[in-house]
PDB file of C-alpha atoms in Angstrom:
ATOM      1  CA  ASP A  24     102.691 104.190 101.913  1.00 75.00           C
ATOM      2  CA  LEU A  25     100.774 104.144 105.180  1.00 79.00           C
ATOM      3  CA  LYS A  26      97.563 102.126 105.309  1.00 81.00           C
ATOM      4  CA  PHE A  27      94.816 102.878 107.809  1.00 82.00           C
ATOM      5  CA  PHE A  28      92.189 100.292 108.732  1.00 84.00           C
ATOM      6  CA  THR A  29      88.930 100.393 110.687  1.00 80.00           C
ATOM      7  CA  PRO A  30      88.561  98.138 113.757  1.00 80.00           C
ATOM      8  CA  THR A  31      86.669  95.657 111.555  1.00 81.00           C
ATOM      9  CA  GLY A  32      89.657  95.349 109.205  1.00 84.00           C
ATOM     10  CA  GLU A  33      88.268  97.458 106.365  1.00 84.00           C
ATOM     11  CA  LEU A  34      90.841  99.566 104.509  1.00 84.00           C
ATOM     12  CA  ALA A  35      89.904 103.186 105.274  1.00 83.00           C
ATOM     13  CA  CYS A  36      92.749 105.127 103.655  1.00 82.00           C
ATOM     14  CA  ILE A  37      96.132 104.819 101.935  1.00 85.00           C
ATOM     15  CA  TYR A  38      98.483 107.742 102.471  1.00 83.00           C
ATOM     16  CA  ARG A  39     101.872 108.506 100.960  1.00 83.00           C
ATOM     17  CA  ALA A  40     104.080 109.757 103.803  1.00 81.00           C
ATOM     18  CA  GLY A  41     106.110 112.025 101.496  1.00 81.00           C
ATOM     19  CA  HIS A  42     109.613 110.825 102.330  1.00 80.00           C
ATOM     20  CA  ASP A  43     112.351 111.091  99.712  1.00 76.00           C
ATOM     21  CA  PHE A  44     114.050 107.971 101.078  1.00 76.00           C
ATOM     22  CA  PRO A  45     112.533 104.590 102.045  1.00 71.00           C
ATOM     23  CA  LEU A  46     110.929 104.346 105.469  1.00 70.00           C
ATOM     24  CA  ARG A  47     112.638 102.531 108.301  1.00 67.00           C
ATOM     25  CA  PRO A  48     111.152  99.185 109.335  1.00 61.00           C
ATOM     26  CA  LEU A  49     107.951  99.050 111.425  1.00 53.00           C
ATOM     27  CA  GLY A  50     109.797  99.991 114.626  1.00 51.00           C
ATOM     28  CA  ALA A  51     110.241 103.509 113.222  1.00 60.00           C
ATOM     29  CA  VAL A  52     106.540 104.374 112.965  1.00 68.00           C
ATOM     30  CA  ALA A  53     104.874 105.818 116.060  1.00 70.00           C
ATOM     31  CA  VAL A  54     101.229 106.543 116.845  1.00 73.00           C
ATOM     32  CA  SER A  55     100.165 109.111 119.430  1.00 71.00           C
ATOM     33  CA  PRO A  56      98.938 107.503 122.663  1.00 64.00           C
ATOM     34  CA  LEU A  57      96.535 110.363 123.402  1.00 64.00           C
ATOM     35  CA  HIS A  58      92.839 110.348 122.622  1.00 66.00           C
ATOM     36  CA  ASP A  59      92.451 114.052 121.839  1.00 67.00           C
ATOM     37  CA  GLU A  60      94.833 114.269 118.885  1.00 73.00           C
ATOM     38  CA  TYR A  61      95.900 111.454 116.607  1.00 82.00           C
ATOM     39  CA  LEU A  62      99.422 111.744 115.262  1.00 83.00           C
ATOM     40  CA  VAL A  63     101.500 109.352 113.209  1.00 84.00           C
ATOM     41  CA  SER A  64     105.223 109.900 112.889  1.00 85.00           C
ATOM     42  CA  THR A  65     107.508 108.165 110.421  1.00 84.00           C
ATOM     43  CA  VAL A  66     111.297 108.074 110.024  1.00 84.00           C
ATOM     44  CA  ASP A  67     113.141 107.412 106.783  1.00 81.00           C
ATOM     45  CA  LEU A  68     116.658 106.106 106.125  1.00 77.00           C
ATOM     46  CA  ALA A  69     118.039 109.673 105.976  1.00 78.00           C
ATOM     47  CA  GLY A  70     116.894 110.335 109.566  1.00 79.00           C
ATOM     48  CA  ILE A  71     114.041 112.682 108.640  1.00 83.00           C
ATOM     49  CA  VAL A  72     111.017 112.470 110.948  1.00 86.00           C
ATOM     50  CA  ARG A  73     107.670 113.483 109.446  1.00 87.00           C
ATOM     51  CA  ILE A  74     104.614 114.086 111.621  1.00 87.00           C
ATOM     52  CA  HIS A  75     101.112 113.624 110.219  1.00 87.00           C
ATOM     53  CA  LYS A  76      97.809 114.519 111.871  1.00 87.00           C
ATOM     54  CA  VAL A  77      95.017 111.967 111.392  1.00 85.00           C
ATOM     55  CA  THR A  78      91.355 112.928 111.688  1.00 83.00           C
ATOM     56  CA  VAL A  79      88.638 110.260 111.736  1.00 82.00           C
ATOM     57  CA  LYS A  80      84.977 111.253 111.534  1.00 81.00           C
ATOM     58  CA  GLN A  81      81.730 109.400 111.134  1.00 79.00           C
ATOM     59  CA  ARG A  82      80.680 109.554 107.479  1.00 74.00           C
ATOM     60  CA  ARG A  83      77.588 111.680 106.972  1.00 75.00           C
ATOM     61  CA  ILE A  84      75.072 111.320 104.188  1.00 72.00           C
ATOM     62  CA  SER A  85      75.088 114.256 101.742  1.00 74.00           C
ATOM     63  CA  LYS A  86      72.160 116.625 101.393  1.00 80.00           C
ATOM     64  CA  GLU A  87      71.425 115.351  97.855  1.00 78.00           C
ATOM     65  CA  ASP A  88      71.366 111.728  99.051  1.00 71.00           C
ATOM     66  CA  ARG A  89      69.030 112.623 101.920  1.00 71.00           C
ATOM     67  CA  GLN A  90      66.590 114.287  99.537  1.00 74.00           C
ATOM     68  CA  ALA A  91      66.802 111.354  97.101  1.00 70.00           C
ATOM     69  CA  ARG A  92      65.930 108.957  99.938  1.00 67.00           C
ATOM     70  CA  LYS A  93      62.702 110.862 100.524  1.00 72.00           C
ATOM     71  CA  ALA A  94      61.456 110.101  96.986  1.00 70.00           C
ATOM     72  CA  PRO A  95      58.941 107.244  97.360  1.00 69.00           C
ATOM     73  CA  LEU A  96      59.599 105.325  94.109  1.00 65.00           C
ATOM     74  CA  THR A  97      63.388 105.106  94.207  1.00 63.00           C
ATOM     75  CA  GLU A  98      65.262 101.996  95.233  1.00 67.00           C
ATOM     76  CA  LYS A  99      66.863 102.559  98.597  1.00 64.00           C
ATOM     77  CA  VAL A 100      70.304 101.349  99.537  1.00 63.00           C
ATOM     78  CA  SER A 101      71.354 101.061 103.145  1.00 65.00           C
ATOM     79  CA  THR A 102      73.617 103.842 104.383  1.00 61.00           C
ATOM     80  CA  TYR A 103      75.551 101.181 106.306  1.00 63.00           C
ATOM     81  CA  LEU A 104      76.950  99.637 103.133  1.00 63.00           C
ATOM     82  CA  GLY A 105      80.461 100.862 102.442  1.00 63.00           C
ATOM     83  CA  SER A 106      82.822 102.696 104.730  1.00 69.00           C
ATOM     84  CA  GLN A 107      81.334 104.354 107.800  1.00 75.00           C
ATOM     85  CA  VAL A 108      84.297 106.633 108.469  1.00 78.00           C
ATOM     86  CA  ASN A 109      85.981 109.510 106.712  1.00 80.00           C
ATOM     87  CA  VAL A 110      89.753 109.558 107.288  1.00 82.00           C
ATOM     88  CA  THR A 111      91.779 112.712 106.615  1.00 82.00           C
ATOM     89  CA  ILE A 112      95.559 112.827 106.968  1.00 84.00           C
ATOM     90  CA  GLN A 113      97.533 116.061 106.940  1.00 86.00           C
ATOM     91  CA  TYR A 114     101.271 116.546 106.880  1.00 85.00           C
ATOM     92  CA  ASN A 115     102.140 118.610 109.955  1.00 84.00           C
ATOM     93  CA  LYS A 116     105.883 118.982 110.478  1.00 84.00           C
ATOM     94  CA  ARG A 117     109.281 117.506 109.766  1.00 86.00           C
ATOM     95  CA  PHE A 118     112.664 117.557 111.447  1.00 84.00           C
ATOM     96  CA  ARG A 119     115.988 115.798 111.019  1.00 84.00           C
ATOM     97  CA  VAL A 120     117.750 113.689 113.632  1.00 81.00           C
ATOM     98  CA  PRO A 121     121.144 115.353 114.302  1.00 73.00           C
ATOM     99  CA  ASN A 122     124.489 113.879 113.333  1.00 64.00           C
ATOM    100  CA  SER A 123     126.172 111.222 115.430  1.00 55.00           C
ATOM    101  CA  THR A 124     128.776 111.781 118.117  1.00 55.00           C
ATOM    102  CA  ARG A 125     131.054 108.984 116.932  1.00 54.00           C
ATOM    103  CA  THR A 126     132.343 110.670 113.742  1.00 55.00           C
ATOM    104  CA  LEU A 127     131.744 114.254 112.700  1.00 55.00           C
ATOM    105  CA  GLY A 128     129.127 114.355 109.957  1.00 57.00           C
ATOM    106  CA  GLU A 129     128.126 110.699 110.253  1.00 64.00           C
ATOM    107  CA  ARG A 130     124.364 110.239 110.315  1.00 67.00           C
ATOM    108  CA  ILE A 131     122.690 108.469 113.238  1.00 71.00           C
ATOM    109  CA  ASN A 132     120.848 105.301 112.280  1.00 81.00           C
ATOM    110  CA  VAL A 133     117.416 105.582 113.865  1.00 84.00           C
ATOM    111  CA  THR A 134     116.200 102.173 115.000  1.00 85.00           C
ATOM    112  CA  SER A 135     112.951 103.022 116.818  1.00 86.00           C
ATOM    113  CA  ILE A 136     110.570 105.846 117.647  1.00 87.00           C
ATOM    114  CA  SER A 137     107.703 106.381 120.050  1.00 87.00           C
ATOM    115  CA  MET A 138     105.597 109.236 121.399  1.00 87.00           C
ATOM    116  CA  ALA A 139     105.357 109.913 125.113  1.00 87.00           C
ATOM    117  CA  THR A 140     103.609 112.533 127.239  1.00 85.00           C
ATOM    118  CA  THR A 141     104.647 113.777 130.638  1.00 84.00           C
ATOM    119  CA  GLN A 142     103.343 116.786 132.557  1.00 84.00           C
ATOM    120  CA  GLY A 143     101.302 117.834 129.517  1.00 82.00           C
ATOM    121  CA  VAL A 144     104.285 117.946 127.145  1.00 84.00           C
ATOM    122  CA  ARG A 145     104.508 115.560 124.194  1.00 85.00           C
ATOM    123  CA  TYR A 146     107.838 114.078 123.258  1.00 87.00           C
ATOM    124  CA  PHE A 147     109.099 112.077 120.320  1.00 88.00           C
ATOM    125  CA  VAL A 148     111.520 109.528 121.784  1.00 89.00           C
ATOM    126  CA  ILE A 149     113.989 108.243 119.197  1.00 89.00           C
ATOM    127  CA  GLY A 150     116.362 105.317 119.740  1.00 88.00           C
ATOM    128  CA  ASP A 151     119.476 104.827 117.645  1.00 86.00           C
ATOM    129  CA  ASP A 152     122.025 102.165 116.779  1.00 85.00           C
ATOM    130  CA  GLU A 153     124.469 103.523 119.395  1.00 84.00           C
ATOM    131  CA  GLY A 154     122.062 102.780 122.255  1.00 86.00           C
ATOM    132  CA  ASN A 155     121.171 106.431 122.820  1.00 87.00           C
ATOM    133  CA  PHE A 156     117.876 108.307 123.019  1.00 89.00           C
ATOM    134  CA  THR A 157     117.012 111.657 121.491  1.00 89.00           C
ATOM    135  CA  LEU A 158     113.916 113.525 122.716  1.00 89.00           C
ATOM    136  CA  TYR A 159     112.077 116.141 120.684  1.00 89.00           C
ATOM    137  CA  THR A 160     109.093 118.246 121.689  1.00 87.00           C
ATOM    138  CA  ARG A 161     105.878 118.338 119.657  1.00 82.00           C
ATOM    139  CA  ASN A 162     107.133 121.244 117.529  1.00 83.00           C
ATOM    140  CA  GLY A 163     110.376 119.440 116.586  1.00 83.00           C
ATOM    141  CA  THR A 164     112.703 121.179 119.057  1.00 87.00           C
ATOM    142  CA  LEU A 165     115.560 119.044 120.365  1.00 87.00           C
ATOM    143  CA  HIS A 166     114.849 118.567 124.085  1.00 89.00           C
ATOM    144  CA  ALA A 167     117.558 116.153 125.232  1.00 87.00           C
ATOM    145  CA  ARG A 168     120.060 113.498 124.204  1.00 87.00           C
ATOM    146  CA  ILE A 169     120.284 110.701 126.726  1.00 86.00           C
ATOM    147  CA  GLN A 170     123.186 108.265 126.630  1.00 83.00           C
ATOM    148  CA  SER A 171     122.025 104.928 127.960  1.00 80.00           C
ATOM    149  CA  GLY A 172     125.479 103.463 128.473  1.00 81.00           C
ATOM    150  CA  LEU A 173     124.489 100.585 126.206  1.00 82.00           C
ATOM    151  CA  GLU A 174     126.451 100.025 123.036  1.00 81.00           C
ATOM    152  CA  GLU A 175     123.755  97.984 121.333  1.00 88.00           C
ATOM    153  CA  PRO A 176     120.937  99.392 119.193  1.00 88.00           C
ATOM    154  CA  ILE A 177     117.617 100.314 120.800  1.00 88.00           C
ATOM    155  CA  GLU A 178     115.387  97.741 119.097  1.00 87.00           C
ATOM    156  CA  GLU A 179     112.001  98.971 120.251  1.00 87.00           C
ATOM    157  CA  ILE A 180     110.443 101.753 122.321  1.00 88.00           C
ATOM    158  CA  GLN A 181     106.974 101.502 123.870  1.00 87.00           C
ATOM    159  CA  SER A 182     105.338 104.258 125.855  1.00 86.00           C
ATOM    160  CA  HIS A 183     102.160 104.860 127.768  1.00 82.00           C
ATOM    161  CA  GLY A 184     101.835 108.354 129.155  1.00 72.00           C
ATOM    162  CA  GLY A 185     105.194 109.240 130.679  1.00 77.00           C
ATOM    163  CA  ASN A 186     106.297 105.613 131.116  1.00 87.00           C
ATOM    164  CA  VAL A 187     108.807 104.636 128.446  1.00 89.00           C
ATOM    165  CA  LEU A 188     110.066 101.072 128.020  1.00 90.00           C
ATOM    166  CA  PHE A 189     112.788 100.046 125.592  1.00 91.00           C
ATOM    167  CA  LEU A 190     114.138  96.749 124.300  1.00 89.00           C
ATOM    168  CA  VAL A 191     117.840  95.982 123.788  1.00 90.00           C
ATOM    169  CA  GLN A 192     119.012  92.460 122.919  1.00 88.00           C
ATOM    170  CA  GLY A 193     115.873  90.867 124.336  1.00 86.00           C
ATOM    171  CA  GLU A 194     115.997  92.757 127.646  1.00 87.00           C
ATOM    172  CA  TRP A 195     113.608  95.542 128.666  1.00 89.00           C
ATOM    173  CA  GLY A 196     114.649  98.787 130.313  1.00 88.00           C
ATOM    174  CA  VAL A 197     112.883 101.902 131.611  1.00 88.00           C
ATOM    175  CA  LEU A 198     113.646 105.425 130.431  1.00 88.00           C
ATOM    176  CA  ASP A 199     112.810 108.350 132.728  1.00 84.00           C
ATOM    177  CA  ILE A 200     112.051 111.315 130.467  1.00 81.00           C
ATOM    178  CA  GLU A 201     111.312 113.836 133.238  1.00 76.00           C
TER     179      GLU A 201
END
């Protein structure tokens, strides 16, 4: 389950990601770095990536509650008590990470995932236990497989815009996705 919190630490929503297999550890959950669309992607042990769109809106008082507040003899409760946001999460798309190159039919073990944007195109950057990167576009199309030359797993991927950093055995590297 994915848990979403407000900046004050209040639990806003719990969402079941819908995977048939357990999720990978925290390094295999990515949040969109852009401010215009909030996406969360998750990867399970079978190598299936699921993309979810998150919408957060200010909670509005209902028409019935507004009319009830106008009644002069009713006890009034502050509208600021309780959650101030309405969080909606929608499943958007899924795709599977392709098989490994080391043995035909052997599944790649995804170790990390991040989202990056360059020249207006969004990419899902996936690191695996062979030290390679796989890039997918926003619609789940395989864009590129990049062999890093490292034989150790990609432990973590961090991105900001088109700048992608990765961690392997305690050392940081830069990935050029252009």
